[in-house]
C-alpha cells in the first residue's frame, strides 16, 4: 500500500492526563475508503485520540497525518478534507436546521442550496429543515451534527459515537448512510463507539482500545471467521492482554 492511499497515519500518538487516563503510543494506518471502528468502553481513550487527530488537543508526543499532511505542522491542509463530529453535536439553537447548515456552507466554496437540501435528505432532516434545534431530541441534534460534518463532501469523516441518542430506525439509517458514502464516494470513516453490535454491522476493520492502549487491529471478515461475534473477539483480546473484562461495553 503506497502512502497516497493512506487516508490517516497515526504514529506513537500519546496524550496522558494527571488522572492516568488518555492514550499511550497509538499506531494506526487507515486506508482510503475504509470504515474503521475504534471500539472500547467509556474512558478507554477514544475521544482523547480523536481530539488529538483533529487538532483539538496537542499530544504529548507522536503525530497524525491526513493524506500525508501533519495535523500539527500543516493543520489547514490536513483538515481541509475532513469532517468531524466529536463529543456533543453543537448547533445554533434559535436558527432553523436549514440556516444552521447555511452558516456552515459559508466556509466551503462548493456548497450551495441544492447541496444543503441533499444533505438534509441524506440525514433524514429534510421535513424538519425549518424547525429549530432547541426543540430537537438528542437523536435529532446528532443528525444535524452529522449533516454539518458531511456537508462539504469531505474525504475523511471522524465521528465520535455517531449513533448516540438515535432510536433503532435512526441507527439503521445512519449505518446505511455510512456504507453508502464509503462505497459510492470512497469516504474514509474513523468511528469510535462502545456499541459492539453497531460496530460489527458497520465497520470493515476494527481496533480495540482498552485503558489507553490499542490491543489489536483486524478486519471484520477475519474476526467473524474466527469468532462467533465481535463481542467474543473483544472479550478474548481483553483477557489475552491480561486485563479484567469488568468494563466490557454493551
Steps between C-alpha positions, in 0.01 A plus 500: 500500500654828393478812714260662251234251608551561871222732606613510866840420652544502878848446643589467869210726597503561876294729723488419871310695764575543870234243590686238294246488219567580136677312222845348492711431190214465252599379151250460217465528124158544340458442128293721272139380485529293817238502776714464809340431837678616816345275763537533873308567822434850630824650632723283279652801319290514183401866524852605607640334189245666273561843653872456435426383145301816425728749674262574787772400749876485458654157566790448738682332213436327168334622183192470284499542123193524279575435133864563588447835672596542865224610738757694702713661227250521210169531680296676232618266225443193719148602603391639163346166401378393844155513657465416866253457781676483836310454827185718493334611177488880534267732310343844522179420693292796376583456131319245283675182391526652150654823628747310716629321192494824298738648757733201462478533121672840514829322571482285187508638143310211341202470737179654363130478587465181297773332707340613826171349385673175402688492830180542703346218299794267560479548877120476522448865590342642185148513644638673810712755313301799630498382862747627759743262675395626846189286446694200369551175687855378564475276195381785279786720620736216417357483147555874457858466625560224246338712228748778578789253496419362153382829346819571300536138379820443702726210407550409866234491773606472864194420710489460877205279602291606195205276593467655845137589579355348184204264512516165322369643172752784520787258565407295194479815285839625621665162442360496147622857441852412615508197271362704210763774535783247536393296197383778265717798595799305640471695826735381774341458843662492842217419741529462875239304688431291807205333322640165387202394288499821296874482436458141383228602252673813372878472494741323266788501751511535877753614757445411865616764749505433874645716776663728244681219318418361156473126561440376147388588147336260256251489214140423584517215249788334688339561839172334400686207344665429834240615752122463519456873560702818537416492870675163534804646327502803730484284814776276365730794425445659841565173684795405278669825590465433872223747579171443676185488297291688757455805274391322185286736289141398436 
